[in-house]
Coordinates of C-alpha atoms in Angstrom, one line a residue:
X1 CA 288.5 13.6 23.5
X2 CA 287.3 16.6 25.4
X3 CA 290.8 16.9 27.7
X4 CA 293.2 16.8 24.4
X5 CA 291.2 19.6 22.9
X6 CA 291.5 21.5 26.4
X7 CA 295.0 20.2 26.4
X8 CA 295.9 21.5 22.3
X9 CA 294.0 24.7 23.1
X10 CA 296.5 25.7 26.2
X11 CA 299.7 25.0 24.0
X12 CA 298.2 27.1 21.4
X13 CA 297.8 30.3 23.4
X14 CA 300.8 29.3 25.2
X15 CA 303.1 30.1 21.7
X16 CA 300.6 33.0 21.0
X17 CA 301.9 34.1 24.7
X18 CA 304.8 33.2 23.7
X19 CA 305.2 34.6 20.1
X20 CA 303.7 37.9 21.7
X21 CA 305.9 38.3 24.5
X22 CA 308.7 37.7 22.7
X23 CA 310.4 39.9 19.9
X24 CA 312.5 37.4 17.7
X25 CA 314.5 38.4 15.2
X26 CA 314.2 36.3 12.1
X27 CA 317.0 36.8 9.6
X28 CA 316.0 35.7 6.3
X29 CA 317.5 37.7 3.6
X30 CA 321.4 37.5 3.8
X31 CA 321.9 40.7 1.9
X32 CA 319.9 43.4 4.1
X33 CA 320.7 44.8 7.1
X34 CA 317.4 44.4 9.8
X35 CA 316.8 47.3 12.0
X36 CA 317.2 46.1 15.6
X37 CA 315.5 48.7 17.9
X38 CA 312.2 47.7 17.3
X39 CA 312.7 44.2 18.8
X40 CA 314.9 45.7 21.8
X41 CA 314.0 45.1 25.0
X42 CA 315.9 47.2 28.0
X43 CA 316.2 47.5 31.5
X44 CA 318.3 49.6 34.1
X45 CA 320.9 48.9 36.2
X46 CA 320.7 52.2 38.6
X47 CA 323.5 50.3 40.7
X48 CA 325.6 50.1 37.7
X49 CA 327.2 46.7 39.5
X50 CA 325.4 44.2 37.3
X51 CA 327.5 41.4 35.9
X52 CA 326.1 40.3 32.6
X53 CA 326.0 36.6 34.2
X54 CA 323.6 38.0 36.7
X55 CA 321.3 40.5 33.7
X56 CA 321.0 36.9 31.9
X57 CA 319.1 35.4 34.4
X58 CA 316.6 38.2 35.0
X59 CA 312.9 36.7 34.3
X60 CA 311.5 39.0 31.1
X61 CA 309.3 40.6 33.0
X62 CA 312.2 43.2 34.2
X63 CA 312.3 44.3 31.2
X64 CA 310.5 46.5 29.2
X65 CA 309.7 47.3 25.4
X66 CA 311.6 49.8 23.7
X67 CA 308.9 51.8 21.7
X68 CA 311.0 53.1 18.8
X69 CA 313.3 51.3 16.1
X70 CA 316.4 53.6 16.9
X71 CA 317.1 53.7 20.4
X72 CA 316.9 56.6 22.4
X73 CA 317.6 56.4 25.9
X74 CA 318.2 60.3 26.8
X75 CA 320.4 61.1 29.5
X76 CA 320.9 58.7 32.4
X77 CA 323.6 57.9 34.8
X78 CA 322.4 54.7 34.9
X79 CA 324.1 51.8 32.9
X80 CA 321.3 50.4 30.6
X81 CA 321.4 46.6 29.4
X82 CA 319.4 45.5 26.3
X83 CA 318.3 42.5 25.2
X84 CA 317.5 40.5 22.0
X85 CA 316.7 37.1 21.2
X86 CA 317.9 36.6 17.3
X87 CA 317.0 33.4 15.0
X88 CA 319.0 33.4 12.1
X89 CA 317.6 31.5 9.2
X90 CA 320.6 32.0 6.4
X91 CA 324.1 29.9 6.5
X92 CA 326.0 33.2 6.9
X93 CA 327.6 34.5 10.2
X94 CA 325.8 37.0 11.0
X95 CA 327.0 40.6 13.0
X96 CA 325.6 43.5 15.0
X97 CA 326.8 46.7 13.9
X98 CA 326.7 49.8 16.1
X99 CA 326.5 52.9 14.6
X100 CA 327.3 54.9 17.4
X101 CA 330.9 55.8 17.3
X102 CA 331.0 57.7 20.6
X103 CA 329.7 55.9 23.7
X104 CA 331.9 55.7 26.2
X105 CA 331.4 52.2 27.9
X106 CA 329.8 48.9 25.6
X107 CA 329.9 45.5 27.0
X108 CA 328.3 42.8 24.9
X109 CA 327.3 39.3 25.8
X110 CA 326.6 36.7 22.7
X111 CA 324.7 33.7 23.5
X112 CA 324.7 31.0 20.8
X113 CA 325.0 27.6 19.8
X114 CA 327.8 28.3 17.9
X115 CA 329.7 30.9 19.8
X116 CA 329.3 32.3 23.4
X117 CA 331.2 35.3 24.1
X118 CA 331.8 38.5 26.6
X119 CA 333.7 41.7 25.3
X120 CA 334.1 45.1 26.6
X121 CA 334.3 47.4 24.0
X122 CA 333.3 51.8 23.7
X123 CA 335.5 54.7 23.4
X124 CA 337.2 54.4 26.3
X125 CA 338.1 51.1 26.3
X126 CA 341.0 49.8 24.2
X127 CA 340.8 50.0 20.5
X128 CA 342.2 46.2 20.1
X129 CA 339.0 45.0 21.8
X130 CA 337.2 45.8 18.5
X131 CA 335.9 42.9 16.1
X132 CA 337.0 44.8 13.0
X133 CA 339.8 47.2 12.9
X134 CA 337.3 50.2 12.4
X135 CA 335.7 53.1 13.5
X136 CA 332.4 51.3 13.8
X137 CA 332.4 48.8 16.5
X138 CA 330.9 45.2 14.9
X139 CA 329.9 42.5 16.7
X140 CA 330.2 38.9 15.7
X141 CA 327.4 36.8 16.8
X142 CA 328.0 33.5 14.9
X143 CA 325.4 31.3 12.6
X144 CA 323.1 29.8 15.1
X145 CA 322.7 33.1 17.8
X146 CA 320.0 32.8 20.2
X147 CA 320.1 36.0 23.1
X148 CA 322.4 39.3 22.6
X149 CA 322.7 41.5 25.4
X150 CA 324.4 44.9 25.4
X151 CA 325.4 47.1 28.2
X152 CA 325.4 50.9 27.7
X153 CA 327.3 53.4 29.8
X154 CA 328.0 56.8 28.4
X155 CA 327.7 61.0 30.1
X156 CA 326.0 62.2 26.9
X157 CA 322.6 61.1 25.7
X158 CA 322.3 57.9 24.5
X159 CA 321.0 57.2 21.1
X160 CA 321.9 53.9 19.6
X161 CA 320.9 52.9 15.5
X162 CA 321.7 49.6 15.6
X163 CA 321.6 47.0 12.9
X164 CA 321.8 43.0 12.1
X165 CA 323.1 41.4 8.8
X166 CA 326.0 39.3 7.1
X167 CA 329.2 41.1 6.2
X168 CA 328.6 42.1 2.7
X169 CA 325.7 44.5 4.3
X170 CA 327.9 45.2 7.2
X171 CA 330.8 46.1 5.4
X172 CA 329.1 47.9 2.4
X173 CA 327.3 50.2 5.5
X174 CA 331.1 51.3 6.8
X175 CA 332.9 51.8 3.7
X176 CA 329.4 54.0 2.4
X177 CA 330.0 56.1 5.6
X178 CA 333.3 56.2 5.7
X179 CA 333.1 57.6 2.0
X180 CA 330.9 60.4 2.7
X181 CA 332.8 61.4 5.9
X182 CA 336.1 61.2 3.6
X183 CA 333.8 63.4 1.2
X184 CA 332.8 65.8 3.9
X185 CA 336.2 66.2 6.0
X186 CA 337.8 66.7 2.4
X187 CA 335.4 69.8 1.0
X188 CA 335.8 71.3 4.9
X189 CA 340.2 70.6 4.7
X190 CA 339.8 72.8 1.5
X191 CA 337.6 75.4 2.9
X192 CA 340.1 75.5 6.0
X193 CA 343.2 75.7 3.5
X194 CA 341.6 78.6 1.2
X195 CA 340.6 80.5 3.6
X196 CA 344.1 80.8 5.3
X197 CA 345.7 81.6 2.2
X198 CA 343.4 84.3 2.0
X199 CA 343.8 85.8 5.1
X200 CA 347.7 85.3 4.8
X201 CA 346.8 87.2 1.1
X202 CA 344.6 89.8 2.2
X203 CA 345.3 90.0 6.3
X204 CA 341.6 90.5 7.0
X205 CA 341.4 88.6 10.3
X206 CA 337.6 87.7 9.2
X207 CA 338.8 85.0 7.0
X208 CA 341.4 83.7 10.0
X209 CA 338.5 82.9 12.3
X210 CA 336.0 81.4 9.2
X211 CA 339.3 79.0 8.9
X212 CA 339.6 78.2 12.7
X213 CA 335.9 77.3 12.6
X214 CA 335.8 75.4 10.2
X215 CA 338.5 73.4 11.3
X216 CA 336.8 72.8 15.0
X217 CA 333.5 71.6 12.9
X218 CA 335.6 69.5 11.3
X219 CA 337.9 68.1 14.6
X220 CA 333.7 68.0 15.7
X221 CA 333.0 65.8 13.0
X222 CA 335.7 63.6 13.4
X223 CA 335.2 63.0 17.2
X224 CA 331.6 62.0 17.0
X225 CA 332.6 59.5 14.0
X226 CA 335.3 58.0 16.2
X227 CA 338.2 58.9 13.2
X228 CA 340.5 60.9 16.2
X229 CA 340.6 57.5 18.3
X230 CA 341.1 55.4 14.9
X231 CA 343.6 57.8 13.1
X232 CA 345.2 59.2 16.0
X233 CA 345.1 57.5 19.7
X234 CA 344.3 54.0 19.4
X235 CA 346.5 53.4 22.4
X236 CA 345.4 55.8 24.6
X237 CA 341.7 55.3 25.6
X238 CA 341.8 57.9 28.1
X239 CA 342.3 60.2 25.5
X240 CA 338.3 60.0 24.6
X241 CA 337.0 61.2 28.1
X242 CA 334.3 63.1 27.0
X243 CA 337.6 66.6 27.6
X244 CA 338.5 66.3 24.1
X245 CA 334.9 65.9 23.1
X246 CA 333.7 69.3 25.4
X247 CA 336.9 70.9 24.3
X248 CA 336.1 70.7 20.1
X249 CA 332.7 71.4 20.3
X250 CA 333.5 74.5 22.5
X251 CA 336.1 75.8 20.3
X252 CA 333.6 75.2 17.7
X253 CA 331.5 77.7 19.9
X254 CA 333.2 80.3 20.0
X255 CA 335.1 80.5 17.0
X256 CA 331.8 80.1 15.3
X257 CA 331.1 83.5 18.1
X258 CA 334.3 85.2 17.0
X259 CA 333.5 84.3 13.3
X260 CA 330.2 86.0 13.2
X261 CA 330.8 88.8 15.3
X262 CA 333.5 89.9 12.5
X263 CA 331.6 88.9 9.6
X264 CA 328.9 91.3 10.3
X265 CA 330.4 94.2 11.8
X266 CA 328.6 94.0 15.1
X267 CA 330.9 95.9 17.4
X268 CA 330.3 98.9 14.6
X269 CA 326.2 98.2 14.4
X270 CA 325.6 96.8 17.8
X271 CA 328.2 97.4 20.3
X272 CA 325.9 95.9 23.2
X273 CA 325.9 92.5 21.2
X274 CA 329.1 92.5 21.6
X275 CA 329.2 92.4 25.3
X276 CA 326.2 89.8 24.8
X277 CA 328.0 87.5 23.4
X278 CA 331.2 87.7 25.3
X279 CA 328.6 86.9 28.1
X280 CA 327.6 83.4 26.2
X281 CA 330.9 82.6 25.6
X282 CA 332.0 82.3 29.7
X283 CA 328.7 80.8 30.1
X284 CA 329.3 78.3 27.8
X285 CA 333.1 77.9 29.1
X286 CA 331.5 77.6 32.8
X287 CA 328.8 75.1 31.2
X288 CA 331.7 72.7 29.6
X289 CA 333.9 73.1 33.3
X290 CA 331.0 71.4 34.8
X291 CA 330.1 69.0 32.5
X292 CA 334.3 67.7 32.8
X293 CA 333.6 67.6 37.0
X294 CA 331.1 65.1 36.3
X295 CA 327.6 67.2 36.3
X296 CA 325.3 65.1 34.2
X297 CA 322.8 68.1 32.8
X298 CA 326.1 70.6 31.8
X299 CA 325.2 68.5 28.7
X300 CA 322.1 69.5 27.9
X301 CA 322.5 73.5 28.8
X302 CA 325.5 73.6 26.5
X303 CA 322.9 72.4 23.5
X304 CA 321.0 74.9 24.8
X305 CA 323.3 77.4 25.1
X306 CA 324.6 76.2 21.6
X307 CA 321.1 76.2 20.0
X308 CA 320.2 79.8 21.2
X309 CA 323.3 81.3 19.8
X310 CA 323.0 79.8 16.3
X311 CA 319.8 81.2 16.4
X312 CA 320.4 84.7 17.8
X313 CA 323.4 84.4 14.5
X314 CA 320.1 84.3 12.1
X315 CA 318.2 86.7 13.6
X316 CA 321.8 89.6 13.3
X317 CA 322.2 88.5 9.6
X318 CA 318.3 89.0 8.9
X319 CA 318.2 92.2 10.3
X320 CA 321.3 93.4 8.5
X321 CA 320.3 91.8 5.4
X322 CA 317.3 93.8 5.6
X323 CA 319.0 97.3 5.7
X324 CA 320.8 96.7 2.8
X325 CA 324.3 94.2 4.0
X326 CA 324.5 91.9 0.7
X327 CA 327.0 89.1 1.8
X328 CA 324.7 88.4 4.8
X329 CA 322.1 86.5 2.4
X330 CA 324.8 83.7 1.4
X331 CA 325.6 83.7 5.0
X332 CA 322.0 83.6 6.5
X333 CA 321.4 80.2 3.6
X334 CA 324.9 78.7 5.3
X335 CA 323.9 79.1 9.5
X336 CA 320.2 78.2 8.4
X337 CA 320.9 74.9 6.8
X338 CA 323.4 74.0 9.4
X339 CA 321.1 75.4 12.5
X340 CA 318.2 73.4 10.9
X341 CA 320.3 70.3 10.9
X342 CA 321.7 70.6 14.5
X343 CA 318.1 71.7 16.0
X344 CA 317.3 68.4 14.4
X345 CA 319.6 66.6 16.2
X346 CA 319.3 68.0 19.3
X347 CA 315.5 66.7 19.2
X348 CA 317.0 63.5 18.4
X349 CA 318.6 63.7 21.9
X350 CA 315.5 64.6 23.2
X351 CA 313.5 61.7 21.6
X352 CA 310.7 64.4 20.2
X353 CA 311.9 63.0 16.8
X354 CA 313.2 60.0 15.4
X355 CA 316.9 59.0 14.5
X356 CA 316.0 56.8 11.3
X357 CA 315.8 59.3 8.2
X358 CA 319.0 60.7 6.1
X359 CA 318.3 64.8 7.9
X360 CA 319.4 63.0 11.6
X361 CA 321.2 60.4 10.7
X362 CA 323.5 62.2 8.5
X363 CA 322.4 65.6 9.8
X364 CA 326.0 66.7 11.4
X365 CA 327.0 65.9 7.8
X366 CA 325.0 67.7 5.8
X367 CA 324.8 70.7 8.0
X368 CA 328.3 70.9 8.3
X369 CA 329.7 71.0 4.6
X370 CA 326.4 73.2 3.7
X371 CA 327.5 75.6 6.1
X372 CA 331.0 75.4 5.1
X373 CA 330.7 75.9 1.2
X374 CA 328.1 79.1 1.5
X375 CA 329.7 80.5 4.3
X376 CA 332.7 80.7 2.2
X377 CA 330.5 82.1 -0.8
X378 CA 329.4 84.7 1.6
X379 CA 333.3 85.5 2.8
X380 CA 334.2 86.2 -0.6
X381 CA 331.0 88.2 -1.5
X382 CA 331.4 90.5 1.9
X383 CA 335.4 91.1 0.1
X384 CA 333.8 91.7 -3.0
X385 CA 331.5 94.3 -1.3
X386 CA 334.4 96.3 0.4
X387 CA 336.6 96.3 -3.1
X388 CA 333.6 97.8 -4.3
X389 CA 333.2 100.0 -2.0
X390 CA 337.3 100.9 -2.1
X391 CA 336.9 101.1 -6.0
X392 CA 334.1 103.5 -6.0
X393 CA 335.8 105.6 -3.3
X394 CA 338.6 105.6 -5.5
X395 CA 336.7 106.9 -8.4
X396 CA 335.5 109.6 -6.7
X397 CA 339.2 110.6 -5.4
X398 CA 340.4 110.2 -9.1
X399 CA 337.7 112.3 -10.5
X400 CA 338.3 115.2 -7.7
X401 CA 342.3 114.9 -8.7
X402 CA 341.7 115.6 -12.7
X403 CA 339.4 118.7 -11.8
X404 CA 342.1 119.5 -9.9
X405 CA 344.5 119.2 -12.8
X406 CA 342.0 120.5 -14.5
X407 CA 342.2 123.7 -12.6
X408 CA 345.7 124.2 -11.9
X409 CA 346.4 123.8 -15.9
X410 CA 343.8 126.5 -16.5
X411 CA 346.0 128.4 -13.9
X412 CA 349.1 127.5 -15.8
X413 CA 347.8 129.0 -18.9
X414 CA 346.2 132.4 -17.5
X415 CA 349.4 132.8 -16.0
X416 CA 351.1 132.6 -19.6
X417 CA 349.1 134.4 -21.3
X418 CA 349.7 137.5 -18.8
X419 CA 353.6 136.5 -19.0
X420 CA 353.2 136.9 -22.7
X421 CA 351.7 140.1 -23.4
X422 CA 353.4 141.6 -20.6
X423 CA 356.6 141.5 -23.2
X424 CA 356.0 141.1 -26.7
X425 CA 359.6 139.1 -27.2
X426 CA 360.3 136.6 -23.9
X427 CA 363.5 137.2 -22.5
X428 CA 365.6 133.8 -21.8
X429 CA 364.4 134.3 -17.9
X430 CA 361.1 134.5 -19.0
X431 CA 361.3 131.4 -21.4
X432 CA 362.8 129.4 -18.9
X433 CA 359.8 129.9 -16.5
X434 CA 357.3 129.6 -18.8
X435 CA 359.2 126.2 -19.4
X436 CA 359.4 125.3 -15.5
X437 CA 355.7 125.6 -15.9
X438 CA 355.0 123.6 -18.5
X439 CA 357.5 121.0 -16.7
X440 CA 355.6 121.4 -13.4
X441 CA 352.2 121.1 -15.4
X442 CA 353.8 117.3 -16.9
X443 CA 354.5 115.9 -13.3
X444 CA 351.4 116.8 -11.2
X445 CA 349.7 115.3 -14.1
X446 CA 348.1 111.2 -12.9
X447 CA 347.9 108.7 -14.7
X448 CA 345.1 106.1 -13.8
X449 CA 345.9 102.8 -14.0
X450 CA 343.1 100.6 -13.1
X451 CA 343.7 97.1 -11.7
X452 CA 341.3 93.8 -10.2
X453 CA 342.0 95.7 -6.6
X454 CA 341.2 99.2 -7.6
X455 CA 342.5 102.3 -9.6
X456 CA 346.1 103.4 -8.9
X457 CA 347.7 106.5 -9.5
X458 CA 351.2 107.2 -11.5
X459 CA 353.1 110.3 -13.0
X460 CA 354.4 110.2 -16.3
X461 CA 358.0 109.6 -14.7
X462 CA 357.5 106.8 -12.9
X463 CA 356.3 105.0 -16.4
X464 CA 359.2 103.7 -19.2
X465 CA 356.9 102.3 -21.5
X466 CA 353.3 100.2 -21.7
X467 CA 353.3 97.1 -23.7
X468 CA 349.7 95.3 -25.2
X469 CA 348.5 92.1 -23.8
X470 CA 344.9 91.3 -25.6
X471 CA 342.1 93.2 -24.0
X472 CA 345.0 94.7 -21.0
X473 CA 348.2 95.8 -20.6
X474 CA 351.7 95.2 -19.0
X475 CA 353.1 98.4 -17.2
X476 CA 356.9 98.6 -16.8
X477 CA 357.8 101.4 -14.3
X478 CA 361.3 102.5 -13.3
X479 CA 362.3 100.3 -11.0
X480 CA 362.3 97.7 -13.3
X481 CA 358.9 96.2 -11.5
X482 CA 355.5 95.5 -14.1
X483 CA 352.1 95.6 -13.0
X484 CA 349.1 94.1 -15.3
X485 CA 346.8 96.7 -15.6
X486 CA 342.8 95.8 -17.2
X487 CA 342.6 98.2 -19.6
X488 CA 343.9 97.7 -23.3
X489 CA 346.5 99.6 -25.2
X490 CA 343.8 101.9 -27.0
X491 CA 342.6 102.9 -23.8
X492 CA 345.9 104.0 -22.6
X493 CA 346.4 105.6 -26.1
X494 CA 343.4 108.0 -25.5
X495 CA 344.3 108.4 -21.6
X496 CA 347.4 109.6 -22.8
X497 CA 346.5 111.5 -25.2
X498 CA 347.2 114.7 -23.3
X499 CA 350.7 113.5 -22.2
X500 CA 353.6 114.7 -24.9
X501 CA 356.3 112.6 -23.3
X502 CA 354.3 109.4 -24.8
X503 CA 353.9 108.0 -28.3
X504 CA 352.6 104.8 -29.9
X505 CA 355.6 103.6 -32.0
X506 CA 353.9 100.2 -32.4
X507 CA 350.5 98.3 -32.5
X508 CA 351.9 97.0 -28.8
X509 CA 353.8 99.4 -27.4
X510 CA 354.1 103.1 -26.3
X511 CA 356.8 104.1 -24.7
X512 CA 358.0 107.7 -22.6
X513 CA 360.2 109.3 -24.8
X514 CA 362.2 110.6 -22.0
X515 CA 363.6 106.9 -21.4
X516 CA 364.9 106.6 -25.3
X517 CA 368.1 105.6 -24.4
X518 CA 369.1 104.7 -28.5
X519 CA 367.2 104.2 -31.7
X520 CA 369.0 101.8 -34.4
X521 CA 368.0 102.8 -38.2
X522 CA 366.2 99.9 -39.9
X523 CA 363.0 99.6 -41.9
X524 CA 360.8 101.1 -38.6
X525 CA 363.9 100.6 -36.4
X526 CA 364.8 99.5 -33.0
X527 CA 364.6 101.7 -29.6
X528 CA 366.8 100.7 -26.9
X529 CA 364.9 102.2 -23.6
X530 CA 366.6 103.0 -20.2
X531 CA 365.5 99.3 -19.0
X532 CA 367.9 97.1 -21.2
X533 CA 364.6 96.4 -23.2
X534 CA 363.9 96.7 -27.1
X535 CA 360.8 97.7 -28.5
X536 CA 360.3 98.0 -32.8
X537 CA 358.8 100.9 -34.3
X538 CA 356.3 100.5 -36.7
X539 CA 357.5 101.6 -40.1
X540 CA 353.8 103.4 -40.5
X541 CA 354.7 105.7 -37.5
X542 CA 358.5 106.2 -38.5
X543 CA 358.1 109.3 -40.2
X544 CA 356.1 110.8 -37.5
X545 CA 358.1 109.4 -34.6
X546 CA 361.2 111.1 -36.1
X547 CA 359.9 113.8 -36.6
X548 CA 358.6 114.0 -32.5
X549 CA 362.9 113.4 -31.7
X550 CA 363.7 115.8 -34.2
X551 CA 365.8 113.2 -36.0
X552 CA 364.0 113.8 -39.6
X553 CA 367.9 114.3 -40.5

């Protein structure tokens, strides 16, 4: 009796041992997707010659724990095998998904009852080798799994979410990501398109180098989701060598340099940062050079070097915020948000913080199309600012120009006066000049016409007539061309007031009597001006527009 107690008492703490030592994965609930770093166990192949026929027979002792549920293995040159022993207790396949899109080298061993299986998959390895046609490599592991092991190779860090389930969960995980990547690489394509028309509109270079960055963030984006291999070079492995990769993000650099640099006017406010950040910008060039010859830490220095400079971009927009620049607060909200979100996951690759909440996992995301839409808002607020700035400048010019006019006419009639009483009864010479004057007086005469880019100034000869549209007004000139103008008809009519050669011969016109070409009797009649156009006169001004022609008669 005594030895079959002893006896049941060592196979009890044998499956305690047992149950301790090993981290199962029990699949229960056929439409969830289980977290599978917290039952990870790893170890490393420094050799990097390991076959996965030899890693299967290692005892469990060579390997160790992995402490968090998303796994983050930093940077290592090693290749680094993981292992998991899976129990699935539904009648469903079941699949691993990966939801790293950008390792370079994956090789997978599935040991089941079911289905036993090697496959070498990653970004540089041939698209075809990929369960499901996706960006999101998928492993199927069968009904009755028992050991997964996966081999990671890759000259970035190495951070790995990885997750088990059936293919509803599977499947309903890619197409949710795929929608908000579609949702984020749409708003940033518009951003990009806008602000090219603009600069093709405006030719301010500022909003050239805002569309260049924002398409590098999105080419960024797209690389790290693995679309550019999908969508563009499924055929050409090669193509995702971790060049491309250094190439984008450095472009995303320094346009993001260029960008900035613009924006705020630093060459005018602080020439020396100029010369700063044309130093950062070889660094960083000299930074990605090594990284493509191999050097494993070029990778870490450029988020260093990338980090620093986002930063140094807050600190230049604070300080002109602060004396006064308004378009730097929508731009200091856009670099925050998306700084915020890349600090976060650069500590990510780090392991200070973990990969498993929505601000890392979808921080690139976020950061990106928050960065995108204010940056834009602060673009057009910084043009806003200068038409301002034009517009009052303009103002000012305008107002100097009528006390001008204003001068010169109080000239104008001095000088007649004297003209006048120096001979009681003009001669012809002396009308004639007085009329020269008067002629002289007409033409130097502006008129302001104020537009959505400013005030612009016309004589009264360059004008054929003004017609009414609601609260502003069509402009016809002599060269046949219009121009919209936002001020109404009863502005112009008191603008004008001082001008002779105009007249309001309808509720919606007025037109320079000089470019009458006919006038056909009716009730009010018709005017047939210089321009081939017609324009009625009001039978309530007749009298007094007939009069002005001197055809009362």
């Amino acid at each position: 009796m005594r030895h079959c107690t002893l006896v049941l008492l060592v196979c009890c703490l044998l499956f305690i041992r047992d149950t301790l030592g090993q981290r199962i994965i029990h699949y229960t609930q056929s439409d969830e997707l289980v977290e599978m770093g917290s039952y990870a166990r790893y170890f490393e192949d420094t050799s990097n010659q390991l076959t996965h026929q030899q890693v299967s027979r290692l005892p469990d002792s060579r390997y160790a724990d992995s402490p968090d549920k998303i796994l983050n293995l930093g940077f290592t040159p090693s290749r680094i095998w993981l292992k998991w022993d899976i129990h699935n207790q539904t009648n469903e396949p079941v699949y691993a998904v990966l939801e790293a899109q950008d390792i370079d080298y994956i090789d997978a061993y599935v040991v089941g009852e079911d289905t036993t299986y090697f496959v070498e998959t990653g970004v540089l390895r041939p698209f075809a080798n990929r369960y499901f046609g996706t960006n999101s490599i998928v492993l199927y592991l069968g009904k009755a799994p028992k050991q997964l092991y996966i081999a990671l190779k890759d000259m970035n860090g190495l951070v790995l979410p990885i997750k088990l389930g059936t293919v509803r969960p599977v499947m309903h995980k890619v197409y949710r990501e795929t929608m908000i990547n579609a949702f984020v690489i749409g708003v940033m394509a518009l951003i990009a398109l806008f602000s090219f028309f603009m600069y093709v509109s405006l030719r301010d270079r500022t909003f050239l180098l805002y569309a260049l960055h924002v398409v590098f963030s999105a080419l960024t984006l797209l690389t790290f989701e693995g679309y550019l291999f999908d969508l563009l070079w499924r055929d050409m492995p090669y193509m995702n060598n971790g060049i491309n990769s250094s190439l984008i993000r450095l472009g995303t650099l320094l346009t993001s340099i260029a960008f900035s640099a613009a924006f705020l006017n630093i060459s005018a406010v602080r020439p020396y940062m100029v010369r700063a950040y044309q130093g950062v910008a070889l660094l960083a060039i000299g930074v990605v050079v090594a990284k493509i010859m191999g050097i494993q830490r070029a990778e870490m220095a450029f988020n260093v070097i990338v980090l620093v400079t986002f930063l140094s971009f807050l600190g230049v927009g604070f300080w002109l915020y602060r004396r006064g620049f308004r378009p730097a607060r929508f731009y200091l909200l856009g670099w925050g948000i998306y700084i915020v979100e890349i600090l976060l996951l650069i500590l990510t690759l780090f392991n200070v913080i973990s990969f498993d909440h929505v601000f890392t996992y979808y921080g690139y995301q976020i950061g990106a199309v928050c960065q995108a839409t204010l940056l834009t808002f602060a673009v057009m607020d910084r043009i806003n600012t200068l038409r301002d700035g034009i517009r009052q400048a303009q103002e000012l010019a305008l107002k100097r120009l009528e006390e001008n006019e204003q001068l010169m006419a109080r000239h104008n009639e001095v000088l007649e006066k004297q003209l006048q009483r120096s001979e009681s009864s003009p001669t012809d010479d002396l009308q004639q000049l007085l009329r020269m004057i008067r002629d002289e007086r007409e033409k130097v005469k502006k008129i302001p016409i104020p537009t959505l880019e400013g005030v612009l100034l016309f004589t009264a000869e360059d004008i054929v007539r003004i017609e009414a549209m609601g609260s502003y007004s069509t402009v016809h000139f002599t060269n046949r061309k219009e121009m919209v103008a936002s001020r109404s008809i009863a502005e112009f009519e008191q603008v004008l007031a001082d001008h002779d050669l105009f007249f309001k011969v309808h509720k919606s016109h007025m037109v320079n009597l000089n470019y009458i070409m006919k006038y056909r009797r009716g009730e009010g009649g018709t005017l047939v001006m210089t321009d081939g156009s017609e324009v009625d006169v009001a039978r309530r001004v007749k009298p007094d527009f007939l009069k002005k022609m001197g055809l009362e008669n």
